[in-house]
Amino acid sequence: MAVLHNSGTVWALIMLVFFLTCLVSGHLPLILMIAMFQIMIFREIIAMISEPARDKKLKWNKSLNWYFLVCTVYYVDFQSFFEFFEDSILQYRVLSILASNHRFISYGLYVAGFVFFVSTLQKGYYKFQFAQLCITHTTLLLVVFQSHLIIDNMLNGLFWFLLPAGLVIVNDVFAYICGITFGKTQLIAISL
């Protein structure tokens, strides 16, 4: 039982240090952290649903998944960046062109990816390939758009990121404290 107490204390301290680091780090490191989490979650979900035997025969399947991730991140997140860093972007001609034609570029990238998907269709694998495309798009919708909303809130003020993160941390810490103080037996096998 002492190991469980120490483990909970260690995780409580890790969450506290993480929260304090978030307080002092600023926007850019937090955005990069969220982007890293987003990529890791996408990779895990795609790895979970992919079938290695079929993927070996369809050589562009994984590349297309990652291409659609890049296109979606560019579409949803870069618009917010262009608005947030507007003064800096206008100083550079290339970034200014990217910002002013953002939606057209995003649309062109998506259409190019879809055309490439159609060109990679192989007889006997249509159902599998379209299922993979649907799963990829559903994953993008759930992972990338959710991350985009977190980043958008953060760009409206760091408070809107720190408040929910702080509430989750406080909830976990007090659930742990109440469990240690008042809990005599485990409710389910997973609870500590």
mmCIF file of C-alpha atoms in Angstrom:
data_model
loop_
_atom_site.group_PDB
_atom_site.id
_atom_site.type_symbol
_atom_site.label_atom_id
_atom_site.label_comp_id
_atom_site.label_asym_id
_atom_site.label_seq_id
_atom_site.Cartn_x
_atom_site.Cartn_y
_atom_site.Cartn_z
ATOM 1 C CA MET A 1 0.000 0.000 0.000
ATOM 2 C CA ALA A 2 2.927 2.361 0.668
ATOM 3 C CA VAL A 3 3.992 1.964 -2.959
ATOM 4 C CA LEU A 4 0.582 3.208 -4.089
ATOM 5 C CA HIS A 5 0.809 6.218 -1.778
ATOM 6 C CA ASN A 6 4.266 7.082 -3.088
ATOM 7 C CA SER A 7 3.177 6.595 -6.696
ATOM 8 C CA GLY A 8 0.216 8.927 -6.240
ATOM 9 C CA THR A 9 2.392 11.505 -4.538
ATOM 10 C CA VAL A 10 4.937 11.332 -7.338
ATOM 11 C CA TRP A 11 2.243 11.831 -9.982
ATOM 12 C CA ALA A 12 0.692 14.684 -8.004
ATOM 13 C CA LEU A 13 4.090 16.388 -7.890
ATOM 14 C CA ILE A 14 4.647 15.742 -11.603
ATOM 15 C CA MET A 15 1.286 17.351 -12.419
ATOM 16 C CA LEU A 16 2.062 20.306 -10.158
ATOM 17 C CA VAL A 17 5.481 20.865 -11.756
ATOM 18 C CA PHE A 18 3.921 20.526 -15.219
ATOM 19 C CA PHE A 19 1.256 23.087 -14.340
ATOM 20 C CA LEU A 20 3.818 25.557 -12.988
ATOM 21 C CA THR A 21 5.971 25.049 -16.084
ATOM 22 C CA CYS A 22 2.918 25.851 -18.215
ATOM 23 C CA LEU A 23 2.420 29.050 -16.252
ATOM 24 C CA VAL A 24 5.869 30.400 -17.052
ATOM 25 C CA SER A 25 6.558 28.938 -20.502
ATOM 26 C CA GLY A 26 4.267 31.057 -22.674
ATOM 27 C CA HIS A 27 2.315 30.342 -25.842
ATOM 28 C CA LEU A 28 4.822 28.783 -28.222
ATOM 29 C CA PRO A 29 6.110 25.917 -26.022
ATOM 30 C CA LEU A 30 2.532 25.021 -25.069
ATOM 31 C CA ILE A 31 1.411 25.034 -28.699
ATOM 32 C CA LEU A 32 4.351 22.801 -29.621
ATOM 33 C CA MET A 33 3.464 20.468 -26.738
ATOM 34 C CA ILE A 34 -0.141 20.211 -27.926
ATOM 35 C CA ALA A 35 1.042 19.592 -31.498
ATOM 36 C CA MET A 36 3.339 16.832 -30.233
ATOM 37 C CA PHE A 37 0.474 15.208 -28.294
ATOM 38 C CA GLN A 38 -1.767 15.515 -31.348
ATOM 39 C CA ILE A 39 0.775 13.735 -33.559
ATOM 40 C CA MET A 40 1.342 11.007 -30.963
ATOM 41 C CA ILE A 41 -2.403 10.376 -30.596
ATOM 42 C CA PHE A 42 -2.867 10.279 -34.377
ATOM 43 C CA ARG A 43 0.030 7.830 -34.734
ATOM 44 C CA GLU A 44 -1.405 5.548 -32.038
ATOM 45 C CA ILE A 45 -4.889 5.469 -33.539
ATOM 46 C CA ILE A 46 -3.635 4.856 -37.069
ATOM 47 C CA ALA A 47 -1.298 2.101 -35.807
ATOM 48 C CA MET A 48 -4.213 0.520 -33.952
ATOM 49 C CA ILE A 49 -6.457 0.313 -37.011
ATOM 50 C CA SER A 50 -3.889 -0.544 -39.657
ATOM 51 C CA GLU A 51 -3.462 -4.101 -40.833
ATOM 52 C CA PRO A 52 0.229 -4.773 -41.540
ATOM 53 C CA ALA A 53 -0.413 -7.550 -44.076
ATOM 54 C CA ARG A 54 -2.547 -5.301 -46.241
ATOM 55 C CA ASP A 55 -0.370 -2.251 -45.638
ATOM 56 C CA LYS A 56 2.619 -4.075 -47.114
ATOM 57 C CA LYS A 57 0.732 -4.562 -50.373
ATOM 58 C CA LEU A 58 -0.544 -0.957 -50.406
ATOM 59 C CA LYS A 59 2.662 1.011 -50.239
ATOM 60 C CA TRP A 60 1.203 4.547 -50.118
ATOM 61 C CA ASN A 61 -1.455 3.910 -47.468
ATOM 62 C CA LYS A 62 0.516 5.155 -44.438
ATOM 63 C CA SER A 63 2.022 8.057 -46.357
ATOM 64 C CA LEU A 64 -1.450 9.245 -47.332
ATOM 65 C CA ASN A 65 -2.575 9.144 -43.692
ATOM 66 C CA TRP A 66 0.310 11.410 -42.701
ATOM 67 C CA TYR A 67 -0.240 13.645 -45.724
ATOM 68 C CA PHE A 68 -3.863 14.205 -44.714
ATOM 69 C CA LEU A 69 -2.709 14.975 -41.153
ATOM 70 C CA VAL A 70 -0.327 17.653 -42.443
ATOM 71 C CA CYS A 71 -3.041 19.117 -44.706
ATOM 72 C CA THR A 72 -5.575 19.232 -41.881
ATOM 73 C CA VAL A 73 -3.140 20.775 -39.399
ATOM 74 C CA TYR A 74 -2.166 23.367 -41.999
ATOM 75 C CA TYR A 75 -5.811 24.204 -42.655
ATOM 76 C CA VAL A 76 -7.077 24.501 -39.089
ATOM 77 C CA ASP A 77 -4.065 25.736 -37.143
ATOM 78 C CA PHE A 78 -2.239 28.006 -39.536
ATOM 79 C CA GLN A 79 -5.248 30.292 -39.946
ATOM 80 C CA SER A 80 -5.114 30.975 -36.208
ATOM 81 C CA PHE A 81 -1.358 31.530 -36.378
ATOM 82 C CA PHE A 82 -1.745 33.922 -39.288
ATOM 83 C CA GLU A 83 -4.254 35.960 -37.297
ATOM 84 C CA PHE A 84 -2.263 35.856 -34.039
ATOM 85 C CA PHE A 85 1.092 36.750 -35.615
ATOM 86 C CA GLU A 86 -0.376 39.105 -38.222
ATOM 87 C CA ASP A 87 2.134 41.926 -37.655
ATOM 88 C CA SER A 88 5.141 39.630 -38.035
ATOM 89 C CA ILE A 89 3.760 37.858 -41.095
ATOM 90 C CA LEU A 90 3.138 41.023 -43.086
ATOM 91 C CA GLN A 91 6.866 41.812 -42.973
ATOM 92 C CA TYR A 92 7.728 38.763 -45.107
ATOM 93 C CA ARG A 93 6.436 38.441 -48.655
ATOM 94 C CA VAL A 94 6.283 34.629 -48.717
ATOM 95 C CA LEU A 95 4.385 34.399 -45.422
ATOM 96 C CA SER A 96 2.085 37.185 -46.559
ATOM 97 C CA ILE A 97 1.229 35.237 -49.722
ATOM 98 C CA LEU A 98 0.653 32.055 -47.687
ATOM 99 C CA ALA A 99 -1.630 33.932 -45.291
ATOM 100 C CA SER A 100 -3.701 35.641 -47.972
ATOM 101 C CA ASN A 101 -4.176 32.429 -50.004
ATOM 102 C CA HIS A 102 -4.460 30.066 -47.048
ATOM 103 C CA ARG A 103 -7.836 28.511 -47.871
ATOM 104 C CA PHE A 104 -7.041 28.050 -51.551
ATOM 105 C CA ILE A 105 -3.715 26.394 -50.699
ATOM 106 C CA SER A 106 -5.443 24.141 -48.148
ATOM 107 C CA TYR A 107 -8.099 23.157 -50.668
ATOM 108 C CA GLY A 108 -5.465 22.472 -53.321
ATOM 109 C CA LEU A 109 -3.447 20.308 -50.935
ATOM 110 C CA TYR A 110 -6.538 18.304 -49.963
ATOM 111 C CA VAL A 111 -7.646 17.809 -53.572
ATOM 112 C CA ALA A 112 -4.115 16.703 -54.519
ATOM 113 C CA GLY A 113 -4.197 14.168 -51.671
ATOM 114 C CA PHE A 114 -7.602 12.869 -52.704
ATOM 115 C CA VAL A 115 -6.536 12.550 -56.347
ATOM 116 C CA PHE A 116 -3.439 10.666 -55.196
ATOM 117 C CA PHE A 117 -5.664 8.412 -53.063
ATOM 118 C CA VAL A 118 -7.824 7.610 -56.099
ATOM 119 C CA SER A 119 -4.709 6.890 -58.171
ATOM 120 C CA THR A 120 -3.488 4.379 -55.553
ATOM 121 C CA LEU A 121 -6.715 2.355 -55.476
ATOM 122 C CA GLN A 122 -5.998 -1.303 -56.219
ATOM 123 C CA LYS A 123 -8.485 -3.895 -57.326
ATOM 124 C CA GLY A 124 -9.441 -6.251 -54.510
ATOM 125 C CA TYR A 125 -8.609 -3.649 -51.842
ATOM 126 C CA TYR A 126 -11.271 -1.002 -52.522
ATOM 127 C CA LYS A 127 -13.292 -1.707 -49.381
ATOM 128 C CA PHE A 128 -10.179 -1.724 -47.191
ATOM 129 C CA GLN A 129 -8.777 1.456 -48.754
ATOM 130 C CA PHE A 130 -12.024 3.403 -48.415
ATOM 131 C CA ALA A 131 -12.428 2.165 -44.828
ATOM 132 C CA GLN A 132 -8.902 3.412 -44.089
ATOM 133 C CA LEU A 133 -9.729 6.777 -45.674
ATOM 134 C CA CYS A 134 -12.889 7.072 -43.545
ATOM 135 C CA ILE A 135 -11.066 6.108 -40.364
ATOM 136 C CA THR A 136 -8.276 8.562 -41.141
ATOM 137 C CA HIS A 137 -10.753 11.393 -41.667
ATOM 138 C CA THR A 138 -12.698 10.516 -38.518
ATOM 139 C CA THR A 139 -9.456 10.456 -36.538
ATOM 140 C CA LEU A 140 -8.467 13.805 -38.018
ATOM 141 C CA LEU A 141 -11.833 15.233 -37.058
ATOM 142 C CA LEU A 142 -11.612 14.003 -33.475
ATOM 143 C CA VAL A 143 -7.915 14.662 -32.840
ATOM 144 C CA VAL A 144 -6.896 17.649 -34.952
ATOM 145 C CA PHE A 145 -10.017 19.752 -34.553
ATOM 146 C CA GLN A 146 -10.058 19.188 -30.806
ATOM 147 C CA SER A 147 -6.403 20.233 -30.596
ATOM 148 C CA HIS A 148 -7.196 23.230 -32.778
ATOM 149 C CA LEU A 149 -9.847 24.383 -30.324
ATOM 150 C CA ILE A 150 -7.385 24.068 -27.448
ATOM 151 C CA ILE A 151 -4.794 26.097 -29.374
ATOM 152 C CA ASP A 152 -7.410 28.672 -30.378
ATOM 153 C CA ASN A 153 -8.451 29.084 -26.737
ATOM 154 C CA MET A 154 -4.819 29.440 -25.763
ATOM 155 C CA LEU A 155 -4.267 32.168 -28.367
ATOM 156 C CA ASN A 156 -7.243 34.039 -26.879
ATOM 157 C CA GLY A 157 -5.420 34.045 -23.561
ATOM 158 C CA LEU A 158 -3.278 31.581 -21.669
ATOM 159 C CA PHE A 159 -5.879 31.669 -18.904
ATOM 160 C CA TRP A 160 -8.273 29.654 -21.101
ATOM 161 C CA PHE A 161 -5.731 26.851 -21.299
ATOM 162 C CA LEU A 162 -4.552 26.997 -17.709
ATOM 163 C CA LEU A 163 -8.030 27.050 -16.130
ATOM 164 C CA PRO A 164 -9.188 23.669 -17.545
ATOM 165 C CA ALA A 165 -5.725 22.129 -17.022
ATOM 166 C CA GLY A 166 -5.695 23.389 -13.437
ATOM 167 C CA LEU A 167 -9.183 22.028 -12.787
ATOM 168 C CA VAL A 168 -8.190 18.578 -14.041
ATOM 169 C CA ILE A 169 -5.053 18.605 -11.894
ATOM 170 C CA VAL A 170 -6.941 19.757 -8.786
ATOM 171 C CA ASN A 171 -9.626 17.115 -9.408
ATOM 172 C CA ASP A 172 -7.016 14.357 -9.701
ATOM 173 C CA VAL A 173 -5.148 15.488 -6.605
ATOM 174 C CA PHE A 174 -8.297 15.711 -4.474
ATOM 175 C CA ALA A 175 -9.645 12.416 -5.807
ATOM 176 C CA TYR A 176 -6.366 10.841 -4.742
ATOM 177 C CA ILE A 177 -6.480 12.508 -1.318
ATOM 178 C CA CYS A 178 -10.123 11.508 -0.745
ATOM 179 C CA GLY A 179 -9.394 7.973 -1.896
ATOM 180 C CA ILE A 180 -6.515 7.646 0.544
ATOM 181 C CA THR A 181 -8.436 9.298 3.387
ATOM 182 C CA PHE A 182 -11.908 7.788 3.036
ATOM 183 C CA GLY A 183 -11.481 4.777 0.769
ATOM 184 C CA LYS A 184 -11.271 1.382 2.415
ATOM 185 C CA THR A 185 -11.818 -0.956 -0.542
ATOM 186 C CA GLN A 186 -11.323 -0.697 -4.266
ATOM 187 C CA LEU A 187 -14.457 -0.048 -6.278
ATOM 188 C CA ILE A 188 -13.125 -1.661 -9.429
ATOM 189 C CA ALA A 189 -9.902 -3.432 -10.319
ATOM 190 C CA ILE A 190 -8.404 -0.384 -12.097
ATOM 191 C CA SER A 191 -8.820 2.116 -9.267
ATOM 192 C CA LEU A 192 -5.810 2.681 -7.069
#
